[in-house]
CSV table of C-alpha atoms in Angstrom, one decimal:
chain,number,residue,atom,x,y,z
A,798,MET,CA,122.2,113.9,134.6
A,799,SER,CA,120.7,113.7,131.1
A,800,GLU,CA,122.8,115.1,128.3
A,801,THR,CA,119.8,115.1,125.9
A,802,LYS,CA,117.7,118.2,125.0
A,803,PHE,CA,115.2,119.5,122.4
A,804,ILE,CA,116.4,122.2,120.1
A,805,TYR,CA,113.9,124.5,118.4
A,806,GLY,CA,113.4,128.1,117.3
A,807,PHE,CA,116.6,129.8,116.2
A,808,ASN,CA,118.8,126.8,117.0
A,809,LYS,CA,116.7,124.5,114.9
A,810,LYS,CA,116.6,127.0,112.0
A,811,LEU,CA,120.4,127.3,112.2
A,812,THR,CA,120.7,123.5,112.1
A,813,ASP,CA,118.5,123.4,109.0
A,814,LEU,CA,120.5,126.1,107.3
A,815,GLN,CA,123.7,124.1,107.9
A,816,ILE,CA,122.1,121.0,106.6
A,817,ALA,CA,120.9,122.9,103.4
A,818,VAL,CA,124.4,124.3,102.7
A,819,ARG,CA,126.1,120.9,103.2
A,820,LEU,CA,123.4,119.2,101.0
A,821,TYR,CA,123.9,121.8,98.2
A,822,LEU,CA,127.6,121.4,98.2
A,823,LYS,CA,127.5,117.6,98.2
A,824,ALA,CA,124.8,117.7,95.4
A,825,ILE,CA,127.1,119.8,93.3
A,826,SER,CA,129.9,117.4,93.9
A,827,ARG,CA,127.6,114.4,93.0
A,828,PHE,CA,125.6,115.9,90.0
A,829,GLY,CA,127.5,118.9,88.8
A,830,PHE,CA,126.7,122.6,89.4
A,831,PHE,CA,123.7,123.1,87.1
A,832,LYS,CA,122.2,119.6,87.4
A,833,ALA,CA,122.4,119.8,91.2
A,834,PHE,CA,120.0,122.7,91.3
A,835,ARG,CA,117.6,120.9,89.0
A,836,GLU,CA,117.7,117.7,91.0
A,837,LEU,CA,117.2,119.5,94.3
A,838,ASN,CA,114.4,121.6,93.0
A,839,LYS,CA,112.6,118.6,91.6
A,840,TYR,CA,113.1,116.7,94.9
A,841,PHE,CA,111.9,119.6,97.2
A,842,LYS,CA,108.7,119.9,95.1
A,843,ASP,CA,107.8,116.2,95.5
A,844,SER,CA,105.4,115.4,98.4
A,845,ARG,CA,107.7,112.5,99.4
A,846,CYS,CA,110.7,114.8,100.1
A,847,LEU,CA,112.1,114.1,103.6
A,848,PHE,CA,112.1,117.8,104.5
A,849,ASN,CA,108.3,118.1,103.9
A,850,THR,CA,107.8,116.1,107.1
A,851,THR,CA,110.5,117.8,109.3
A,852,PRO,CA,109.2,118.5,112.8
A,853,ASN,CA,109.6,121.9,114.5
A,854,ARG,CA,112.3,120.5,116.8
A,855,TYR,CA,115.1,118.0,117.0
A,856,VAL,CA,116.7,116.1,119.8
A,857,LYS,CA,120.4,116.6,120.7
A,858,ALA,CA,122.7,114.4,122.7
A,859,GLY,CA,126.3,115.3,122.8
A,860,ARG,CA,127.2,116.3,119.2
A,861,GLU,CA,124.5,114.3,117.6
A,862,ILE,CA,121.2,115.8,116.4
A,863,ILE,CA,118.4,113.6,115.3
A,864,ALA,CA,114.9,114.2,113.8
A,865,VAL,CA,113.8,110.6,113.9
A,866,PRO,CA,115.5,107.5,115.3
A,867,ASP,CA,115.5,105.5,112.1
A,868,MET,CA,117.7,108.0,110.3
A,869,PRO,CA,121.3,109.1,110.9
A,870,PRO,CA,121.9,112.3,112.8
A,871,VAL,CA,120.9,115.2,110.6
A,872,ASN,CA,124.3,116.9,111.3
A,873,SER,CA,126.2,113.8,110.0
A,874,LYS,CA,127.8,112.8,106.7
A,875,ASP,CA,125.7,109.7,106.7
A,876,PHE,CA,122.5,111.8,106.7
A,877,ILE,CA,123.6,113.9,103.7
A,878,GLY,CA,124.6,110.7,101.9
A,879,TYR,CA,121.2,109.2,102.7
A,880,VAL,CA,119.4,112.3,101.3
A,881,LEU,CA,121.4,112.1,98.1
A,882,LYS,CA,120.4,108.5,97.7
A,883,ASP,CA,116.8,109.5,98.4
A,884,ILE,CA,116.9,112.1,95.7
A,885,GLU,CA,118.0,109.4,93.2
A,886,TRP,CA,115.2,107.1,94.4
A,887,ILE,CA,112.5,109.8,94.3
A,888,ASN,CA,113.6,111.5,91.1
A,889,HIS,CA,114.9,108.5,89.1
A,890,ASN,CA,113.4,105.4,90.8
A,891,LYS,CA,116.8,104.1,91.6
A,892,GLN,CA,117.4,101.5,94.3
A,893,PRO,CA,117.5,103.2,97.7
A,894,GLN,CA,120.1,102.6,100.4
A,895,LEU,CA,119.3,100.2,103.2
A,896,VAL,CA,119.4,102.4,106.3
A,897,PHE,CA,118.7,100.1,109.3
A,898,ALA,CA,118.1,96.5,110.3
A,899,ILE,CA,116.1,95.0,113.1
A,900,ILE,CA,117.7,91.8,114.5
A,901,CYS,CA,116.0,89.6,117.1
A,902,ILE,CA,118.9,88.4,119.2
A,903,THR,CA,116.7,86.2,121.5
A,904,SER,CA,113.7,83.9,121.4
A,905,LYS,CA,112.9,84.5,125.0
A,906,CYS,CA,110.4,87.0,126.5
A,907,PRO,CA,109.0,87.3,130.0
A,908,PHE,CA,105.7,88.8,128.8
A,909,LYS,CA,102.8,87.6,126.7
A,910,CYS,CA,101.6,90.7,124.9
A,911,ARG,CA,98.3,90.2,123.1
A,912,TYR,CA,99.5,92.0,119.9
A,913,CYS,CA,103.0,90.6,119.7
A,914,TYR,CA,103.9,90.0,116.1
A,915,ASN,CA,106.4,87.2,116.7
A,916,SER,CA,105.0,85.4,119.8
A,917,ASP,CA,104.7,82.2,117.8
A,918,LEU,CA,108.5,82.2,117.6
A,919,HIS,CA,109.2,82.6,121.4
A,920,THR,CA,111.0,79.6,122.9
A,921,GLN,CA,113.0,78.8,126.0
A,922,GLU,CA,116.1,77.9,123.8
A,923,GLU,CA,118.1,80.3,121.7
A,924,ARG,CA,118.4,79.5,118.0
A,925,LEU,CA,120.9,82.1,117.0
A,926,SER,CA,124.5,82.0,118.4
A,927,PRO,CA,126.4,85.2,119.2
A,928,GLU,CA,128.8,84.3,116.5
A,929,ILE,CA,126.1,84.2,113.8
A,930,ILE,CA,124.6,87.4,115.0
A,931,ILE,CA,128.0,89.2,115.0
A,932,SER,CA,128.9,87.9,111.5
A,933,THR,CA,125.5,89.0,110.2
A,934,ILE,CA,126.0,92.5,111.6
A,935,GLU,CA,129.4,92.6,110.0
A,936,SER,CA,127.9,91.8,106.6
A,937,LEU,CA,125.2,94.4,107.1
A,938,ILE,CA,127.7,97.0,107.9
A,939,GLN,CA,129.6,96.1,104.7
A,940,LYS,CA,126.3,96.6,102.8
A,941,GLY,CA,126.2,100.2,104.1
A,942,ILE,CA,123.7,99.8,107.0
A,943,ARG,CA,124.6,102.2,109.8
A,944,SER,CA,121.9,101.6,112.3
A,945,ILE,CA,121.2,98.3,114.0
A,946,TYR,CA,118.2,97.6,116.3
A,947,LEU,CA,118.7,94.7,118.7
A,948,SER,CA,115.3,93.2,119.5
A,949,GLY,CA,113.7,90.0,120.6
A,950,GLY,CA,111.8,88.6,122.4
A,951,GLU,CA,113.3,90.7,125.2
A,952,PRO,CA,117.0,91.3,124.5
A,953,MET,CA,117.7,91.8,128.2
A,954,MET,CA,117.0,88.1,128.6
A,955,ARG,CA,120.4,87.6,126.9
A,956,TRP,CA,122.5,90.1,128.8
A,957,ASN,CA,125.9,88.4,128.5
A,958,ASP,CA,125.5,88.0,124.7
A,959,LEU,CA,124.1,91.5,124.3
A,960,THR,CA,127.2,93.0,125.9
A,961,LYS,CA,129.4,90.7,123.8
A,962,ILE,CA,127.8,91.9,120.6
A,963,LEU,CA,128.1,95.5,121.5
A,964,GLN,CA,131.7,95.1,122.7
A,965,LYS,CA,132.6,93.7,119.2
A,966,PHE,CA,131.4,96.9,117.5
A,967,SER,CA,132.2,99.4,120.2
A,968,LYS,CA,134.9,101.1,118.1
A,969,SER,CA,132.7,101.1,114.9
A,970,LYS,CA,130.6,104.0,113.7
A,971,THR,CA,127.5,101.8,113.7
A,972,ARG,CA,124.5,103.2,115.7
A,973,PHE,CA,123.0,100.5,118.0
A,974,TRP,CA,119.5,100.8,119.5
A,975,LEU,CA,117.8,98.5,122.0
A,976,LEU,CA,114.2,97.5,121.5
A,977,SER,CA,112.9,96.5,124.9
A,978,THR,CA,110.0,96.2,127.3
A,979,GLY,CA,112.2,97.8,129.9
A,980,TYR,CA,112.6,94.4,131.7
A,981,GLN,CA,115.5,94.7,134.2
A,982,LEU,CA,116.8,97.7,132.3
A,983,GLY,CA,118.1,99.9,135.2
A,984,ARG,CA,120.5,102.8,135.2
A,985,GLU,CA,123.6,100.6,136.0
A,986,LYS,CA,123.0,98.3,133.0
A,987,LEU,CA,122.2,101.2,130.7
A,988,ALA,CA,125.4,102.9,131.7
A,989,VAL,CA,127.3,99.7,130.7
A,990,LEU,CA,125.5,99.5,127.4
A,991,LYS,CA,126.1,103.2,126.6
A,992,ASP,CA,129.8,102.8,127.3
A,993,LEU,CA,129.8,99.9,124.8
A,994,GLY,CA,128.3,102.2,122.1
A,995,LEU,CA,124.5,102.0,122.6
A,996,LYS,CA,122.9,105.2,121.2
A,997,GLY,CA,119.4,104.8,122.4
A,998,VAL,CA,116.5,102.7,123.5
A,999,MET,CA,113.0,102.1,122.3
A,1000,ILE,CA,110.7,101.0,125.1
A,1001,SER,CA,107.3,99.5,124.6
A,1002,LEU,CA,104.5,101.5,126.4
A,1003,ASP,CA,101.0,101.9,124.9
A,1004,SER,CA,99.1,103.6,127.7
A,1005,ILE,CA,99.4,105.7,130.9
A,1006,ASN,CA,97.0,103.3,132.6
A,1007,ALA,CA,99.2,100.9,134.6
A,1008,GLU,CA,96.4,98.4,135.1
A,1009,HIS,CA,95.8,98.3,131.3
A,1010,ILE,CA,99.4,97.8,130.5
A,1011,ASN,CA,99.9,95.0,133.1
A,1012,SER,CA,96.8,93.2,131.8
A,1013,VAL,CA,97.8,93.4,128.1
A,1014,LYS,CA,101.4,92.3,128.8
A,1015,GLY,CA,100.4,89.6,131.3
A,1016,THR,CA,102.5,90.7,134.3
A,1017,PRO,CA,101.9,93.0,137.3
A,1018,LYS,CA,105.2,94.8,136.8
A,1019,ALA,CA,105.1,95.6,133.0
A,1020,PHE,CA,104.1,99.3,133.5
A,1021,SER,CA,106.8,100.0,136.1
A,1022,TYR,CA,109.5,98.1,134.1
A,1023,ALA,CA,108.7,100.4,131.1
A,1024,THR,CA,108.5,103.7,133.0
A,1025,ASP,CA,111.5,103.1,135.2
A,1026,ALA,CA,113.6,102.2,132.1
A,1027,ILE,CA,112.5,105.3,130.2
A,1028,LYS,CA,113.6,107.5,133.2
A,1029,ALA,CA,116.8,105.7,133.6
A,1030,ALA,CA,117.7,105.9,129.9
A,1031,ASN,CA,117.1,109.6,129.9
A,1032,GLU,CA,119.2,110.1,133.0
A,1033,THR,CA,122.0,108.1,131.4
A,1034,GLY,CA,122.0,110.5,128.4
A,1035,LEU,CA,120.6,108.1,125.8
A,1036,PHE,CA,118.1,108.9,123.1
A,1037,VAL,CA,114.8,107.6,124.3
A,1038,ALA,CA,111.9,106.5,122.0
A,1039,ILE,CA,108.6,104.8,123.0
A,1040,ASP,CA,107.1,102.2,120.7
A,1041,SER,CA,103.4,102.4,121.1
A,1042,VAL,CA,100.7,100.2,119.6
A,1043,PHE,CA,97.9,102.8,119.4
A,1044,GLY,CA,94.6,101.6,120.7
A,1045,LYS,CA,91.4,103.5,119.8
A,1046,THR,CA,91.5,105.4,123.0
A,1047,LEU,CA,94.7,107.3,122.1
A,1048,LEU,CA,93.1,108.6,118.9
A,1049,GLN,CA,91.0,111.0,121.1
A,1050,GLU,CA,92.7,114.4,121.3
A,1051,LYS,CA,92.5,114.6,125.1
A,1052,GLU,CA,93.9,111.2,125.7
A,1053,PHE,CA,96.6,111.7,123.0
A,1054,LYS,CA,97.8,114.9,124.7
A,1055,GLU,CA,97.8,113.3,128.2
A,1056,TYR,CA,99.8,110.4,126.8
A,1057,VAL,CA,102.4,112.6,125.2
A,1058,ASP,CA,102.6,114.8,128.3
A,1059,PHE,CA,103.1,111.6,130.4
A,1060,ALA,CA,105.8,110.3,128.1
A,1061,GLY,CA,107.6,113.6,128.3
A,1062,GLU,CA,107.5,113.6,132.1
A,1063,GLN,CA,109.1,110.2,132.0
A,1064,GLY,CA,111.9,111.4,129.8
A,1065,ALA,CA,111.0,110.2,126.3
A,1066,HIS,CA,112.1,112.1,123.2
A,1067,PHE,CA,110.2,110.3,120.5
A,1068,ILE,CA,107.0,108.2,120.2
A,1069,ASN,CA,106.6,105.8,117.3
A,1070,CYS,CA,102.8,105.4,116.8
A,1071,TYR,CA,102.0,102.0,115.3
A,1072,SER,CA,98.5,100.9,114.3
A,1073,PRO,CA,97.4,97.5,115.6
A,1074,ARG,CA,98.1,94.5,113.4
A,1075,GLN,CA,96.1,91.3,113.1
A,1076,MET,CA,98.9,88.7,113.4
A,1077,HIS,CA,98.7,85.5,115.5
A,1078,HIS,CA,95.9,86.7,117.7
A,1079,VAL,CA,92.5,88.1,116.8
A,1080,LEU,CA,92.4,91.7,118.1
A,1081,ASN,CA,89.2,93.7,118.6
A,1082,ASP,CA,87.8,96.6,120.4
A,1083,GLU,CA,90.7,98.7,121.8
A,1084,TYR,CA,93.2,97.1,119.4
A,1085,GLY,CA,91.0,96.6,116.4
A,1086,SER,CA,92.5,97.3,112.9
A,1087,PHE,CA,92.5,101.0,111.9
A,1088,ASN,CA,90.2,102.1,109.1
A,1089,LEU,CA,90.8,105.2,107.0
A,1090,THR,CA,89.0,107.5,109.5
A,1091,ASP,CA,91.3,106.2,112.3
A,1092,PHE,CA,94.4,106.9,110.2
A,1093,SER,CA,93.1,110.4,109.3
A,1094,GLN,CA,92.7,111.1,113.0
A,1095,LEU,CA,96.2,109.8,113.8
A,1096,GLU,CA,97.6,112.0,111.0
A,1097,SER,CA,95.9,115.1,112.5
A,1098,LEU,CA,97.2,114.4,116.0
A,1099,THR,CA,100.8,113.6,115.0
A,1100,THR,CA,101.0,116.6,112.6
A,1101,LYS,CA,99.8,119.0,115.4
A,1102,ASN,CA,102.4,117.4,117.7
A,1103,GLN,CA,105.2,118.0,115.1
A,1104,LYS,CA,104.3,121.5,114.2
A,1105,SER,CA,102.6,123.3,117.2
A,1106,SER,CA,104.8,125.2,119.7
A,1107,ASP,CA,102.5,123.8,122.4
A,1108,TYR,CA,104.6,120.6,122.1
A,1109,LYS,CA,108.1,122.1,121.7
A,1110,ASN,CA,109.4,120.4,124.9
A,1111,LEU,CA,107.5,117.2,124.4
A,1112,PRO,CA,108.3,114.0,122.6
A,1113,ILE,CA,108.0,114.0,118.8
A,1114,THR,CA,105.4,111.6,117.5
A,1115,TYR,CA,105.7,109.7,114.2
A,1116,SER,CA,103.6,107.1,112.4
A,1117,PRO,CA,105.5,104.7,110.1
A,1118,ASP,CA,102.2,103.7,108.6
A,1119,LEU,CA,101.4,107.3,107.5
A,1120,TRP,CA,104.9,107.9,106.3
A,1121,GLU,CA,104.6,104.8,104.0
A,1122,ALA,CA,101.2,105.9,102.8
A,1123,LYS,CA,103.1,108.6,100.8
A,1124,ARG,CA,106.2,106.6,99.9
A,1125,GLY,CA,104.8,103.1,99.6
A,1126,CYS,CA,106.2,100.1,101.5
A,1127,VAL,CA,109.8,100.6,102.5
A,1128,GLY,CA,110.3,97.1,103.9
A,1129,GLY,CA,113.3,95.6,102.1
A,1130,ARG,CA,114.1,99.0,100.7
A,1131,LEU,CA,115.1,101.1,103.7
A,1132,PHE,CA,115.2,98.3,106.3
A,1133,ILE,CA,115.1,94.6,106.9
A,1134,TYR,CA,113.9,92.4,109.8
A,1135,ILE,CA,115.6,89.2,111.1
A,1136,ASP,CA,113.3,87.2,113.3
A,1137,PRO,CA,114.3,85.0,116.4
A,1138,ALA,CA,114.7,82.0,114.2
A,1139,GLY,CA,117.1,83.8,111.8
A,1140,ASN,CA,114.6,84.3,108.9
A,1141,VAL,CA,115.2,87.5,106.9
A,1142,LYS,CA,112.1,89.4,105.9
A,1143,PRO,CA,111.3,92.8,104.5
A,1144,CYS,CA,109.5,93.7,107.7
A,1145,PRO,CA,107.9,92.0,110.8
A,1146,PHE,CA,104.5,92.0,109.2
A,1147,ILE,CA,105.3,90.0,106.0
A,1148,GLY,CA,105.3,86.3,106.6
A,1149,LYS,CA,107.5,85.4,103.6
A,1150,SER,CA,111.1,84.7,104.4
A,1151,PHE,CA,113.8,85.4,101.8
A,1152,GLY,CA,116.4,83.2,103.5
A,1153,ASN,CA,117.9,82.3,106.9
A,1154,ILE,CA,121.1,83.6,108.3
A,1155,THR,CA,122.0,80.2,109.8
A,1156,GLU,CA,122.0,78.7,106.3
A,1157,ASP,CA,122.3,81.4,103.6
A,1158,ASP,CA,124.6,84.2,102.7
A,1159,ILE,CA,123.2,87.4,104.0
A,1160,SER,CA,124.4,89.5,101.0
A,1161,GLN,CA,122.5,87.2,98.6
A,1162,ILE,CA,119.4,87.4,100.8
A,1163,LEU,CA,119.5,91.2,100.7
A,1164,ASP,CA,119.9,91.2,97.0
A,1165,ASN,CA,116.8,88.9,96.7
A,1166,ILE,CA,114.8,91.1,99.1
A,1167,GLN,CA,115.6,94.3,97.2
A,1168,ASN,CA,114.2,92.8,94.0
A,1169,ILE,CA,110.8,92.0,95.6
A,1170,LYS,CA,107.6,93.1,93.9
A,1171,ASN,CA,104.8,95.2,95.3
A,1172,GLU,CA,102.6,92.2,96.1
A,1173,ASN,CA,104.8,91.5,99.2
A,1174,VAL,CA,103.3,94.1,101.4
A,1175,CYS,CA,101.2,94.0,104.5
A,1176,VAL,CA,97.4,94.5,104.8
A,1177,THR,CA,97.8,98.0,106.3
A,1178,ASN,CA,100.1,99.2,103.5
A,1179,LYS,CA,97.6,97.9,100.9
A,1180,LEU,CA,94.8,99.7,102.6
A,1181,LEU,CA,96.6,103.0,102.6
A,1182,LYS,CA,98.1,102.6,99.1
A,1183,ASP,CA,94.7,101.8,97.5
A,1184,SER,CA,93.0,104.7,99.3
A,1185,VAL,CA,92.9,108.4,98.5
A,1186,LYS,CA,95.5,110.5,100.3
A,1187,ILE,CA,94.6,111.0,103.9
């Protein structure tokens, strides 16, 4: 049976109070008594403050409570440490702490998704050895990164190496997530991965229309792979997020609500809402690039989902694009991306590589990335940055 549940109402307020007390105590320890209150007051008044976007519910699995998959559990020391770093970033423009890394552990994928951002790197031969991947993760942990997303291609295409990687870090405090299409991801294998330390899965699913999903991904089983994996992960007691490339259909209120309802029925806790990106394929119609009106509609839908009691037992929706509209590009600042060839980039949507883990020292690469200038941002981020607030 699933060990995960939503907490809201009194339990959520109690959690927030506990977070506030711990934050104030740690801030006093970091800044001193009087300065702590000034720093926190300035931070809470800033529109970029993390707590200004807190949903009306969290997800709890075991002792861990999370508000968004990308961040540490809100009831953990790591989260308080992250907030203190965020205060220094927002209040004093200091270098933020890298929070997570996405590592593509395989070049292989059984699908041919039209909007895939690294399809040009898919091959039938692996280019990164398990040893290189493991040593890279060790270096990332030393740099303070506490969350690792294992991606691809499709990471389940490399099952033996996947379990080997997780086994290596099974006794660490690092939080591992699996980014998957759901391909061959049944309850038995999920139980193995959970025992090895996996915290959650992010499954790709962009519609409740099976025919549409199967067509976009190029296989008649794509929809069932995804929905079966979501159900199995929930039943295994893992955190479950859906990665959704939002087509124009989902921007309609009725379709959005039906999609969230369906995701909740399958057992999802979170939905990451991504706008389509023009990468290696020319996308149009359903997956055409968002304009400001589209982003405004997405903001309206996700805000209602996060705040309305009508959604209290349904997945929490987030839009990384909208979050960055207020904060600016966080690629290379809060996270990094390593593609199937080993190239290290600020994010999947920036073509420039700052080094390769098969040739260069990852610590030096990270130092180079964190000194990047604002011109190394994607088209979507430029659109939102140059526009008025949506």
